[in-house]
Amino acid sequence: MPRTDNPATDFSIDLLTALVRLGVRHLVVAPGSRSQALALVAAELERIGAVELHVRIDERVAGFLAVGLALESGAPAVVVTTSGTAVANLHPAVMEAREARVPLIVVTSDRPAELRGIRSNQTTTQPGVFGAATEFSRDVDARDGADAAALALALWRSAAHGPAHLNLALSDPLSAAVPDLSALELRSSESPAAEGRDGDIVTTEVLGAGPRTVVIAGDKAGARAEALARAGGWPLIAEVSSGARFGPNLVVAYRLLLADPEFGGAVERAIVLGHPTLSREVPALLMRPEVDVIVVDDTGTADFYDPGRDARRVAGVELSESLDPNAPEARSWAGRWVFASRRLVEAAARAEAGADQTPPDLDGATSDDPAARAAFARDELAAVREPVTRRMLADALWRFTWPHDRLVLGASRLIRELDGSVPGKKITVHANRGLGGIDGTVATGIGVALAATGGETPAKGVTRVLLGDLTLLHDTGALLRAPGERMPPLQVVVGNDRGGTIFAGLEVAASAAPAAFERVQLTPRDVDLEALAQAYGWQYRRAATRGELDQALSAVIAEPTLIEVPLA
Ligand SMILES: Cc1ncc(C[n+]2csc(CCOP(=O)(O)OP(=O)(O)O)c2C)c(N)n1
Ligand SMILES: [Mg+2]
């Protein structure tokens, strides 16, 4: 290993090269003095092609960018900051990573022990600063000869299911010139497995036929939830970011059906995968004492999804030989859910289109009668000029997303609109559902897009972020671009309904004084989004009608684009 005799630089080389050997491919760095050795080694690792480096000024943006990189790549992303408030700006992303179990390694820079506790400049209590959000948190002095490779492995292991924190004490001189690292062999053949943590749960439950069962796939449940529902012949309740929203057993209108005594009321067993967050009906079902709740969660984390506090947590489930998904009772149970859901979705679509509207007469398009052709053309034009509704926006994003694309959904109303209406489709959907924050959504989306399009085998396709107006305004700093920072094909689509209209659907909207409600809950803001896009070097499009929306979403994306969709 090349040496400089500068402890800060030597330790940074040892730590970051060890992380690269373990499989880290993305480093996110925010500038600072105390962190200079780490940052300069990161730059050298990028120069020799060992990693991709992303530099962001705002540490909150850097943190969420790392979350997006990790969400899409599945491997821990590393984020490096200097000391002081820089560290605290990572806290939202660390909390989200904790609750959503996203692999994240944060390395914060600090002063050594002799400069702590005496009110030195830019010095605060950093060890353990993320509290319960990090299971693994170490305070290490770069001068102390700690085994950087062992530390990297511990960080990597802990980060398998959440954030891990290294607070690194660095002393003057804060760096030396970084040697050429190109001779190092940094690619390991295989990353170590994430398993092997203490407290891992090894129970596998064998499920037999009998109880009327539903499979519930929350955020990040994965395709295995769909496979389980199909193999068992059970209705599949799959949230839009579950990774399991497809297949013959999918029940789109699950919220209505769970509330119905003949459907939800008849459930005897629920198998939960992932983290359900988008409805009140799912936790209500799981809280019913007569429903047997099995939670499949092999992450070994202390807590698991258990609203009724009586679920059985297992690492996996198997189906018993006796279970036949094609048995008549099984077929009729799943079939009733799927059929009823289809009818409800169709009825909702008809209501959305307007009760008096008849479907377009397709014969008119090819009719010999000029009047019939003209009538058809008028209908078509009227449809193209229709103002965009929330439902139309949700449908359009879903329709334009293909298996090689990615969709990133912000919190609030639009994700629920998709969840309640879009049909099964095997596409990649990400959302920060750990804490459902409206922060960091643009940064997360850019991180997802970067991970999808970087590396040795870049994916094709585009990433689209769909979010509300306040969610965009919360994270405008993430729009900041810089020469040398790669920006992949990306559309950020903003449903602009002037404020947090989700609150208008809550009980508070009826009980609060209207002016106060608008002032402190709805919080409408008038920002010229075109000027905002221009200031940050983004393309801008406004899509107020169905036709404009289709055009905007199908445009070739050479530059990152902000698409504003005014919602009635
Ligand atoms: C960081 C954070 N702060 C506050 C909230 C509470 N919150 C939930 S939704 C919302 C409003 C979102 O408004 P917008 O993005 O316009 O979406 P809309 O409700 O209009 O669909 C707020 C403030 C939150 N989820 N996260
Ligand atoms: Mg809004």
Coordinates of C-alpha atoms and ligand atoms in Angstrom, one line a residue:
M1 CA 0.0 0.0 0.0
P2 CA 1.5 3.4 -0.9
R3 CA 2.4 5.4 2.2
T4 CA 2.7 9.2 2.8
D5 CA 3.5 9.3 6.5
N6 CA 0.5 11.5 6.9
P7 CA -2.0 9.7 9.2
A8 CA -5.0 11.4 7.7
T9 CA -4.2 10.5 4.1
D10 CA -2.8 7.1 4.9
F11 CA -5.9 6.1 6.9
S12 CA -8.2 7.5 4.2
I13 CA -6.4 5.4 1.6
D14 CA -6.7 2.3 3.7
L15 CA -10.4 2.8 4.6
L16 CA -11.7 3.9 1.1
T17 CA -9.7 1.2 -0.8
A18 CA -11.0 -1.4 1.6
L19 CA -14.6 -0.2 1.0
V20 CA -14.0 -0.4 -2.7
R21 CA -12.7 -3.9 -2.4
L22 CA -15.8 -4.9 -0.6
G23 CA -18.0 -3.6 -3.4
V24 CA -18.6 0.2 -2.9
R25 CA -18.9 1.8 -6.3
H26 CA -20.3 5.3 -5.5
L27 CA -18.7 7.9 -3.2
V28 CA -20.5 11.1 -2.4
V29 CA -18.4 13.9 -1.0
A30 CA -19.3 17.4 0.3
P31 CA -16.4 19.9 0.6
G32 CA -14.7 20.9 3.9
S33 CA -11.3 21.3 5.5
R34 CA -11.3 18.6 8.1
S35 CA -12.4 16.0 5.5
Q36 CA -9.8 17.0 2.9
A37 CA -7.8 13.7 3.0
L38 CA -10.9 11.6 2.5
A39 CA -12.1 13.8 -0.3
L40 CA -8.8 13.9 -2.1
V41 CA -8.4 10.1 -1.9
A42 CA -11.9 9.8 -3.2
A43 CA -10.9 11.9 -6.2
E44 CA -7.9 9.7 -6.8
L45 CA -10.1 6.6 -6.7
E46 CA -12.3 8.1 -9.3
R47 CA -9.3 9.1 -11.4
I48 CA -8.1 5.5 -11.6
G49 CA -11.7 4.3 -12.4
A50 CA -12.3 2.4 -9.1
V51 CA -15.4 4.4 -8.2
E52 CA -17.7 7.1 -9.4
L53 CA -17.4 10.2 -7.3
H54 CA -20.3 12.6 -6.8
V55 CA -19.7 16.0 -5.2
R56 CA -22.5 18.0 -3.6
I57 CA -22.3 21.2 -1.6
D58 CA -25.3 20.6 0.6
E59 CA -24.8 17.5 2.9
R60 CA -28.6 16.9 3.1
V61 CA -28.6 16.6 -0.7
A62 CA -25.4 14.4 -0.6
G63 CA -27.1 12.1 2.0
F64 CA -30.2 11.6 -0.1
L65 CA -28.2 11.2 -3.3
A66 CA -26.5 8.3 -1.5
V67 CA -29.8 6.9 -0.5
G68 CA -30.9 6.9 -4.2
L69 CA -27.6 5.4 -5.3
A70 CA -28.0 2.6 -2.8
L71 CA -31.7 2.0 -3.5
E72 CA -31.0 1.4 -7.2
S73 CA -27.7 -0.4 -6.9
G74 CA -28.5 -2.4 -3.8
A75 CA -24.9 -1.8 -2.6
P76 CA -23.9 0.6 0.2
A77 CA -23.1 4.1 -1.0
V78 CA -20.6 6.1 1.0
V79 CA -21.0 9.7 1.9
V80 CA -18.2 11.8 3.4
T81 CA -18.6 15.1 5.2
T82 CA -16.5 17.5 7.2
S83 CA -17.3 18.4 10.9
G84 CA -20.0 20.5 12.7
T85 CA -23.4 21.1 11.2
A86 CA -22.3 19.4 8.0
V87 CA -22.8 16.1 10.0
A88 CA -26.3 17.0 11.1
N89 CA -27.4 17.7 7.6
L90 CA -27.0 14.0 6.9
H91 CA -29.5 13.1 9.7
P92 CA -32.7 13.1 7.5
A93 CA -31.1 10.6 5.0
V94 CA -29.7 8.5 7.8
M95 CA -33.1 8.3 9.5
E96 CA -34.7 7.4 6.2
A97 CA -32.1 4.8 5.5
R98 CA -32.6 3.3 9.0
E99 CA -36.4 2.9 8.6
A100 CA -36.3 1.8 5.0
R101 CA -33.3 -0.4 5.6
V102 CA -31.2 1.2 2.8
P103 CA -27.5 0.4 2.8
L104 CA -25.6 3.6 3.6
I105 CA -22.1 4.3 5.1
V106 CA -21.5 7.7 6.5
V107 CA -18.0 8.9 7.3
T108 CA -17.9 12.2 9.2
S109 CA -14.7 14.1 10.0
D110 CA -14.0 15.3 13.5
R111 CA -11.2 16.8 15.6
P112 CA -9.1 14.6 17.8
A113 CA -9.8 14.1 21.5
E114 CA -7.4 16.8 22.7
L115 CA -9.4 19.4 20.8
R116 CA -12.9 18.2 21.9
G117 CA -14.8 19.7 24.9
I118 CA -12.8 23.0 24.9
R119 CA -15.1 24.9 22.5
S120 CA -12.6 24.6 19.6
N121 CA -13.9 26.1 16.4
Q122 CA -16.5 24.0 14.6
T123 CA -16.4 21.2 17.2
T124 CA -19.4 19.5 18.7
T125 CA -20.3 16.1 20.0
Q126 CA -20.2 13.9 16.9
P127 CA -19.6 10.4 18.1
G128 CA -23.0 8.6 18.1
V129 CA -24.7 11.8 16.9
F130 CA -27.3 9.8 14.8
G131 CA -28.4 8.0 18.0
A132 CA -30.7 5.1 17.5
A133 CA -30.7 5.6 13.7
T134 CA -27.3 3.8 13.4
E135 CA -26.8 0.4 14.8
F136 CA -23.1 0.6 14.2
S137 CA -21.3 3.8 15.1
R138 CA -17.6 4.1 15.8
D139 CA -15.3 7.0 16.8
V140 CA -11.8 6.3 15.5
D141 CA -8.6 8.4 15.5
A142 CA -6.7 8.1 12.2
R143 CA -3.4 8.3 14.2
D144 CA -4.2 5.3 16.4
G145 CA -3.3 2.5 13.9
A146 CA -6.8 1.0 13.8
D147 CA -7.3 -1.8 11.3
A148 CA -9.0 0.1 8.5
A149 CA -9.8 -3.1 6.6
A150 CA -11.6 -4.6 9.6
L151 CA -13.4 -1.4 10.2
A152 CA -14.5 -1.2 6.5
L153 CA -15.8 -4.8 6.8
A154 CA -17.8 -4.0 9.9
L155 CA -19.3 -0.9 8.3
W156 CA -20.2 -2.9 5.2
R157 CA -21.8 -5.7 7.2
S158 CA -23.8 -3.3 9.3
A159 CA -24.9 -1.3 6.3
A160 CA -26.6 -4.3 4.7
H161 CA -29.9 -3.2 6.3
G162 CA -29.4 0.4 7.2
P163 CA -26.9 3.2 7.9
A164 CA -23.5 2.7 9.5
H165 CA -21.5 5.6 10.9
L166 CA -17.7 6.2 11.2
N167 CA -16.7 9.4 12.9
L168 CA -13.0 9.9 12.1
A169 CA -10.8 12.1 14.1
L170 CA -8.3 13.8 11.9
S171 CA -5.3 15.9 13.0
D172 CA -3.0 18.5 11.5
P173 CA -1.5 18.3 9.0
L174 CA -4.9 17.4 7.5
S175 CA -3.5 15.8 4.3
A176 CA -0.5 15.0 2.2
A177 CA -0.3 14.8 -1.6
V178 CA -2.2 11.6 -2.5
P179 CA 0.1 9.1 -4.3
D180 CA -0.9 7.4 -7.5
L181 CA -3.1 4.4 -6.6
S182 CA -3.5 3.0 -10.1
A183 CA -1.2 0.0 -9.3
L184 CA -3.6 -1.3 -6.6
E185 CA -5.8 -4.3 -7.3
L186 CA -9.1 -3.0 -6.1
R187 CA -11.7 -5.2 -7.7
S188 CA -12.5 -8.2 -5.5
S189 CA -14.2 -11.1 -7.3
E190 CA -17.0 -11.3 -4.8
S191 CA -18.5 -9.0 -2.1
P192 CA -18.9 -10.7 1.3
A193 CA -22.5 -11.8 2.0
A194 CA -24.6 -9.5 4.1
E195 CA -25.7 -12.5 6.3
G196 CA -24.0 -13.7 9.4
R197 CA -25.2 -10.9 11.7
D198 CA -26.0 -11.6 15.3
G199 CA -29.7 -12.0 15.9
D200 CA -30.5 -13.2 12.4
I201 CA -33.8 -15.1 12.3
V202 CA -33.6 -18.5 10.8
T203 CA -37.2 -19.7 11.1
T204 CA -39.0 -20.8 8.0
E205 CA -42.6 -21.5 8.3
V206 CA -44.4 -24.1 6.2
L207 CA -47.8 -22.9 5.1
G208 CA -50.6 -25.3 4.5
A209 CA -54.0 -24.9 2.8
G210 CA -57.0 -23.9 4.9
P211 CA -57.2 -20.3 6.2
R212 CA -58.4 -17.7 3.8
T213 CA -55.1 -15.9 3.1
V214 CA -53.9 -12.6 1.6
V215 CA -50.4 -11.6 0.7
I216 CA -49.5 -8.0 1.6
A217 CA -46.5 -6.5 -0.2
G218 CA -45.4 -3.2 1.2
D219 CA -42.5 -1.1 0.1
K220 CA -39.5 -3.1 -1.2
A221 CA -41.3 -6.5 -0.7
G222 CA -39.8 -7.6 -4.0
A223 CA -40.9 -10.0 -6.7
R224 CA -40.9 -12.9 -4.2
A225 CA -44.2 -11.6 -2.8
E226 CA -45.9 -12.0 -6.2
A227 CA -44.4 -15.5 -6.6
L228 CA -45.7 -16.4 -3.1
A229 CA -49.2 -15.1 -3.9
R230 CA -49.3 -17.0 -7.2
A231 CA -48.0 -20.3 -5.7
G232 CA -50.4 -20.1 -2.8
G233 CA -53.4 -19.0 -4.9
W234 CA -53.9 -16.0 -2.7
P235 CA -55.0 -12.4 -3.5
L236 CA -52.0 -10.1 -3.7
I237 CA -52.2 -6.6 -2.1
A238 CA -49.1 -4.9 -3.6
E239 CA -48.3 -1.3 -2.9
V240 CA -47.0 0.6 -5.9
S241 CA -43.3 0.7 -4.6
S242 CA -43.4 -3.0 -3.5
G243 CA -41.6 -4.4 -6.5
A244 CA -44.5 -6.9 -6.7
R245 CA -47.2 -5.0 -8.4
F246 CA -47.9 -7.4 -11.2
G247 CA -49.3 -10.9 -11.8
P248 CA -52.7 -12.6 -12.1
N249 CA -53.5 -12.2 -8.4
L250 CA -53.0 -8.5 -8.0
V251 CA -55.8 -6.6 -6.3
V252 CA -55.5 -3.0 -7.2
A253 CA -58.7 -1.7 -5.4
Y254 CA -57.5 -3.3 -2.1
R255 CA -58.4 -0.3 0.1
L256 CA -62.1 -0.6 -0.8
L257 CA -62.1 -4.4 -0.6
L258 CA -60.3 -4.6 2.7
A259 CA -62.9 -2.3 4.2
D260 CA -65.7 -4.7 3.0
P261 CA -66.9 -7.4 5.4
E262 CA -67.2 -10.0 2.6
F263 CA -63.6 -9.5 1.5
G264 CA -61.4 -7.9 4.2
G265 CA -63.8 -9.2 6.9
A266 CA -63.3 -12.8 5.7
V267 CA -59.5 -12.8 5.8
E268 CA -58.1 -15.3 8.3
R269 CA -54.4 -15.2 7.6
A270 CA -52.1 -12.4 6.2
I271 CA -48.6 -12.8 5.1
V272 CA -46.7 -9.5 5.1
L273 CA -43.5 -8.7 3.1
G274 CA -41.9 -5.3 2.9
H275 CA -43.1 -2.2 4.7
P276 CA -46.8 -1.2 4.1
T277 CA -47.3 2.5 4.6
L278 CA -49.8 3.8 2.1
S279 CA -53.2 2.9 3.6
R280 CA -55.0 2.8 6.9
E281 CA -56.8 -0.4 5.8
V282 CA -53.8 -2.7 5.9
P283 CA -52.8 -1.9 9.5
A284 CA -56.5 -2.1 10.5
L285 CA -56.6 -5.7 9.0
L286 CA -53.5 -6.8 10.8
M287 CA -54.7 -5.4 14.1
R288 CA -57.8 -7.7 14.1
P289 CA -57.1 -10.3 16.8
E290 CA -58.6 -13.2 14.7
V291 CA -56.3 -12.6 11.8
D292 CA -53.1 -14.8 11.9
V293 CA -50.3 -12.4 10.8
I294 CA -47.0 -13.8 9.5
V295 CA -44.3 -11.2 8.8
V296 CA -41.5 -12.4 6.5
D297 CA -38.4 -10.3 7.4
D298 CA -35.0 -11.8 7.4
T299 CA -33.0 -8.6 8.0
G300 CA -32.2 -9.3 11.7
T301 CA -33.1 -5.8 12.7
A302 CA -34.6 -5.4 16.1
D303 CA -38.0 -4.2 15.0
F304 CA -40.4 -5.4 12.3
Y305 CA -43.8 -4.4 10.9
D306 CA -46.3 -5.4 13.5
P307 CA -49.3 -3.0 14.0
G308 CA -51.2 -5.6 16.0
R309 CA -48.2 -6.5 18.2
D310 CA -48.9 -10.2 17.8
A311 CA -47.4 -11.1 14.5
R312 CA -45.0 -14.0 14.0
R313 CA -41.8 -13.0 12.3
V314 CA -40.1 -15.6 10.1
A315 CA -37.2 -15.5 7.8
G316 CA -39.1 -17.2 5.0
V317 CA -42.1 -19.2 4.1
E318 CA -42.5 -22.5 2.2
L319 CA -45.7 -24.0 0.9
S320 CA -46.7 -27.4 2.0
E321 CA -47.2 -30.2 -0.5
S322 CA -50.9 -30.3 0.3
L323 CA -51.4 -26.7 -0.8
D324 CA -52.9 -26.6 -4.3
P325 CA -53.5 -23.1 -5.7
N326 CA -55.8 -24.6 -8.3
A327 CA -58.1 -26.3 -5.8
P328 CA -61.7 -24.9 -6.3
E329 CA -61.8 -23.1 -3.0
A330 CA -58.5 -21.4 -3.6
R331 CA -59.4 -20.4 -7.1
S332 CA -62.7 -18.9 -6.0
W333 CA -61.2 -17.0 -3.1
A334 CA -58.5 -15.3 -5.2
G335 CA -60.8 -15.0 -8.2
R336 CA -63.4 -13.1 -6.3
W337 CA -60.9 -10.5 -5.1
V338 CA -59.3 -10.0 -8.5
F339 CA -62.7 -9.8 -10.3
A340 CA -64.2 -7.4 -7.7
S341 CA -61.1 -5.2 -7.9
R342 CA -61.3 -5.0 -11.7
R343 CA -64.9 -3.9 -11.5
L344 CA -64.1 -1.2 -8.9
V345 CA -61.2 0.1 -11.0
E346 CA -63.3 0.3 -14.1
A347 CA -66.1 2.1 -12.3
A348 CA -63.6 4.6 -10.9
A349 CA -62.2 5.2 -14.4
R350 CA -65.7 5.7 -15.8
A351 CA -66.5 8.2 -13.0
E352 CA -63.2 10.0 -13.7
A353 CA -64.0 10.3 -17.4
G354 CA -67.4 11.9 -16.6
A355 CA -70.7 10.0 -16.3
D356 CA -72.1 11.6 -19.4
Q357 CA -69.2 10.9 -21.6
T358 CA -69.5 8.0 -24.1
P359 CA -66.4 6.2 -25.2
P360 CA -65.1 7.5 -28.6
D361 CA -66.8 5.8 -31.5
L362 CA -63.8 4.2 -33.2
D363 CA -65.7 3.4 -36.3
G364 CA -65.9 7.2 -36.9
A365 CA -62.2 7.3 -37.6
T366 CA -62.6 5.2 -40.7
S367 CA -66.1 6.0 -41.7
D368 CA -67.0 6.9 -45.3
D369 CA -69.2 9.6 -43.8
P370 CA -67.3 12.9 -43.6
A371 CA -69.6 14.0 -40.8
A372 CA -68.8 10.9 -38.7
R373 CA -65.0 11.4 -39.3
A374 CA -65.3 15.1 -38.3
A375 CA -67.1 14.1 -35.1
F376 CA -64.5 11.6 -34.3
A377 CA -61.7 14.2 -34.9
R378 CA -63.5 16.7 -32.6
D379 CA -63.8 14.1 -29.8
E380 CA -60.2 13.2 -30.1
L381 CA -59.1 16.9 -30.0
A382 CA -61.3 17.5 -27.0
A383 CA -59.6 14.6 -25.2
V384 CA -56.1 15.9 -26.1
R385 CA -57.1 19.4 -24.7
E386 CA -58.5 18.1 -21.5
P387 CA -56.9 19.6 -18.4
V388 CA -54.6 17.1 -16.5
T389 CA -56.2 15.5 -13.4
R390 CA -54.2 13.8 -10.7
R391 CA -55.5 10.4 -11.9
M392 CA -54.5 11.2 -15.5
L393 CA -51.0 12.2 -14.3
A394 CA -50.6 9.0 -12.3
D395 CA -51.8 6.9 -15.3
A396 CA -49.5 8.7 -17.7
L397 CA -46.4 8.2 -15.6
W398 CA -47.2 4.5 -15.2
R399 CA -47.9 4.1 -19.0
F400 CA -44.7 5.8 -20.0
T401 CA -42.5 3.7 -17.7
W402 CA -41.1 0.6 -19.2
P403 CA -39.1 -2.2 -17.6
H404 CA -35.8 -0.5 -18.5
D405 CA -36.9 2.8 -16.9
R406 CA -37.3 3.8 -13.2
L407 CA -40.0 5.7 -11.4
V408 CA -39.3 7.6 -8.2
L409 CA -42.3 8.7 -6.2
G410 CA -42.5 11.5 -3.7
A411 CA -44.6 11.3 -0.6
S412 CA -48.1 12.7 -0.3
R413 CA -51.1 12.4 -2.7
L414 CA -49.6 11.4 -6.0
I415 CA -48.1 8.1 -4.8
R416 CA -51.5 7.2 -3.2
E417 CA -53.2 8.1 -6.5
L418 CA -50.9 5.6 -8.3
D419 CA -51.3 3.1 -5.5
G420 CA -55.1 3.2 -5.8
S421 CA -55.4 2.9 -9.5
V422 CA -52.5 1.7 -11.7
P423 CA -52.7 -1.8 -13.1
G424 CA -50.0 -4.6 -12.7
K425 CA -46.8 -3.9 -14.6
K426 CA -43.3 -5.2 -13.9
I427 CA -41.3 -2.0 -13.5
T428 CA -38.9 -0.5 -11.0
V429 CA -40.4 1.9 -8.6
H430 CA -38.6 3.6 -5.7
A431 CA -40.0 5.7 -2.9
N432 CA -38.6 6.9 0.4
R433 CA -41.3 5.1 2.5
G434 CA -39.1 4.6 5.5
L435 CA -40.3 7.8 7.0
G436 CA -42.4 9.2 4.1
G437 CA -40.6 12.5 4.2
I438 CA -41.1 15.3 1.6
D439 CA -37.4 16.0 1.9
G440 CA -34.6 14.8 -0.4
T441 CA -36.9 13.4 -3.1
V442 CA -35.1 15.2 -6.0
A443 CA -31.7 14.1 -4.7
T444 CA -32.9 10.5 -4.2
G445 CA -34.2 10.5 -7.8
I446 CA -30.9 11.8 -9.2
G447 CA -29.1 9.2 -7.2
V448 CA -31.3 6.4 -8.6
A449 CA -30.7 7.7 -12.1
L450 CA -27.0 7.9 -11.6
A451 CA -26.7 4.4 -10.3
A452 CA -28.8 3.0 -13.1
T453 CA -26.8 4.6 -15.8
G454 CA -23.2 4.4 -14.4
G455 CA -20.8 1.6 -14.0
E456 CA -19.7 -1.0 -16.4
T457 CA -23.1 -2.1 -17.7
P458 CA -25.1 1.1 -17.8
A459 CA -28.8 0.5 -18.1
K460 CA -30.9 2.1 -20.8
G461 CA -34.0 4.0 -20.2
V462 CA -34.9 7.1 -18.1
T463 CA -35.7 7.9 -14.6
R464 CA -38.8 9.9 -13.8
V465 CA -39.5 11.5 -10.4
L466 CA -43.1 12.3 -9.7
L467 CA -43.7 14.7 -6.8
G468 CA -45.9 17.4 -5.4
D469 CA -45.1 21.1 -5.5
L470 CA -44.0 21.5 -1.9
T471 CA -41.9 18.3 -2.1
L472 CA -40.0 19.9 -5.1
L473 CA -39.6 23.2 -3.3
H474 CA -38.2 21.4 -0.2
D475 CA -35.4 20.0 -2.3
T476 CA -34.6 22.7 -4.9
G477 CA -30.9 22.5 -3.8
A478 CA -30.7 19.1 -5.4
L479 CA -31.2 20.7 -8.8
L480 CA -27.8 22.3 -8.6
R481 CA -25.5 21.2 -11.4
A482 CA -21.8 21.5 -11.9
P483 CA -19.4 20.9 -14.7
G484 CA -17.8 17.5 -14.2
E485 CA -20.8 16.1 -12.3
R486 CA -22.6 13.6 -14.4
M487 CA -26.3 14.2 -14.8
P488 CA -28.2 11.2 -16.3
P489 CA -31.4 11.3 -18.4
L490 CA -34.0 12.4 -15.9
Q491 CA -37.5 14.0 -15.8
V492 CA -38.7 15.6 -12.6
V493 CA -42.5 15.9 -12.9
V494 CA -44.2 18.2 -10.5
G495 CA -48.0 18.0 -9.9
N496 CA -48.6 21.6 -8.9
D497 CA -51.7 22.0 -6.9
R498 CA -50.4 25.0 -4.8
G499 CA -49.6 23.5 -1.5
G500 CA -50.0 20.4 0.6
T501 CA -53.4 19.4 -0.6
I502 CA -53.2 16.1 1.1
F503 CA -54.2 17.9 4.3
A504 CA -57.5 19.0 2.6
G505 CA -58.6 15.4 2.8
L506 CA -57.9 15.0 6.5
E507 CA -60.4 15.6 9.3
V508 CA -58.5 18.8 10.3
A509 CA -59.7 20.5 7.0
A510 CA -63.3 20.5 8.3
S511 CA -62.5 21.6 11.9
A512 CA -59.9 24.2 11.5
A513 CA -60.6 27.9 10.6
P514 CA -60.1 28.2 6.9
A515 CA -57.6 31.1 6.9
A516 CA -55.5 29.4 9.6
F517 CA -55.7 26.1 7.8
E518 CA -54.4 27.7 4.6
R519 CA -51.6 29.5 6.5
V520 CA -50.2 26.6 8.5
Q521 CA -51.3 23.4 6.8
L522 CA -51.9 24.0 3.1
T523 CA -49.0 26.5 2.8
P524 CA -49.5 27.4 -0.9
R525 CA -46.4 29.0 -2.5
D526 CA -46.1 30.8 -5.8
V527 CA -42.7 30.1 -7.3
D528 CA -42.0 30.6 -10.9
L529 CA -40.8 27.1 -11.7
E530 CA -39.7 28.0 -15.2
A531 CA -37.3 30.6 -13.7
L532 CA -36.2 28.1 -11.1
A533 CA -35.4 25.5 -13.8
Q534 CA -33.5 28.1 -15.8
A535 CA -31.5 29.3 -12.8
Y536 CA -30.3 25.7 -12.2
G537 CA -29.7 24.9 -15.9
W538 CA -32.6 22.5 -16.3
Q539 CA -34.9 22.3 -19.3
Y540 CA -38.5 23.3 -18.5
R541 CA -41.8 22.2 -19.9
R542 CA -45.3 23.0 -18.8
A543 CA -48.0 20.3 -19.5
A544 CA -51.5 21.5 -18.7
T545 CA -53.4 19.2 -21.0
R546 CA -53.4 15.5 -21.7
G547 CA -51.8 16.1 -25.1
E548 CA -49.0 18.3 -23.7
L549 CA -48.4 15.7 -20.9
D550 CA -48.0 12.9 -23.4
Q551 CA -45.7 15.0 -25.5
A552 CA -43.6 16.0 -22.6
L553 CA -43.2 12.5 -21.3
S554 CA -42.3 11.0 -24.7
A555 CA -39.8 13.7 -25.6
V556 CA -36.2 12.5 -26.0
I557 CA -34.4 13.4 -22.7
A558 CA -31.0 14.8 -23.6
E559 CA -31.0 17.2 -20.7
P560 CA -32.5 17.0 -17.2
T561 CA -36.0 18.4 -17.5
L562 CA -38.5 19.8 -15.0
I563 CA -42.1 19.2 -16.2
E564 CA -44.7 21.3 -14.4
V565 CA -48.2 19.9 -14.5
P566 CA -50.8 22.4 -13.1
L567 CA -53.5 20.4 -11.4
A568 CA -57.0 21.7 -11.1
Ligands
LIG1 C1 -39.7 16.5 5.9 C2 -41.2 16.5 6.0 N1 -41.8 17.6 6.5 C3 -43.2 17.6 6.6 C4 -43.9 16.5 6.2 C5 -45.5 16.5 6.3 N2 -46.1 16.6 5.0 C6 -46.6 15.5 4.5 S1 -47.3 15.8 3.0 C7 -46.9 17.4 3.0 C8 -47.3 18.3 1.9 C9 -46.8 17.9 0.6 O1 -47.2 18.8 -0.4 P1 -47.0 18.5 -1.9 O2 -45.6 18.0 -2.1 O3 -47.4 19.7 -2.7 O4 -48.0 17.3 -2.2 P2 -49.6 17.2 -2.2 O5 -50.0 17.0 -0.8 O6 -50.1 18.5 -2.7 O7 -49.9 16.1 -3.0 C10 -46.2 17.7 4.2 C11 -45.8 19.0 4.6 C12 -43.2 15.4 5.7 N3 -43.9 14.3 5.3 N4 -41.9 15.4 5.6
MG2 MG -49.2 20.1 -3.7

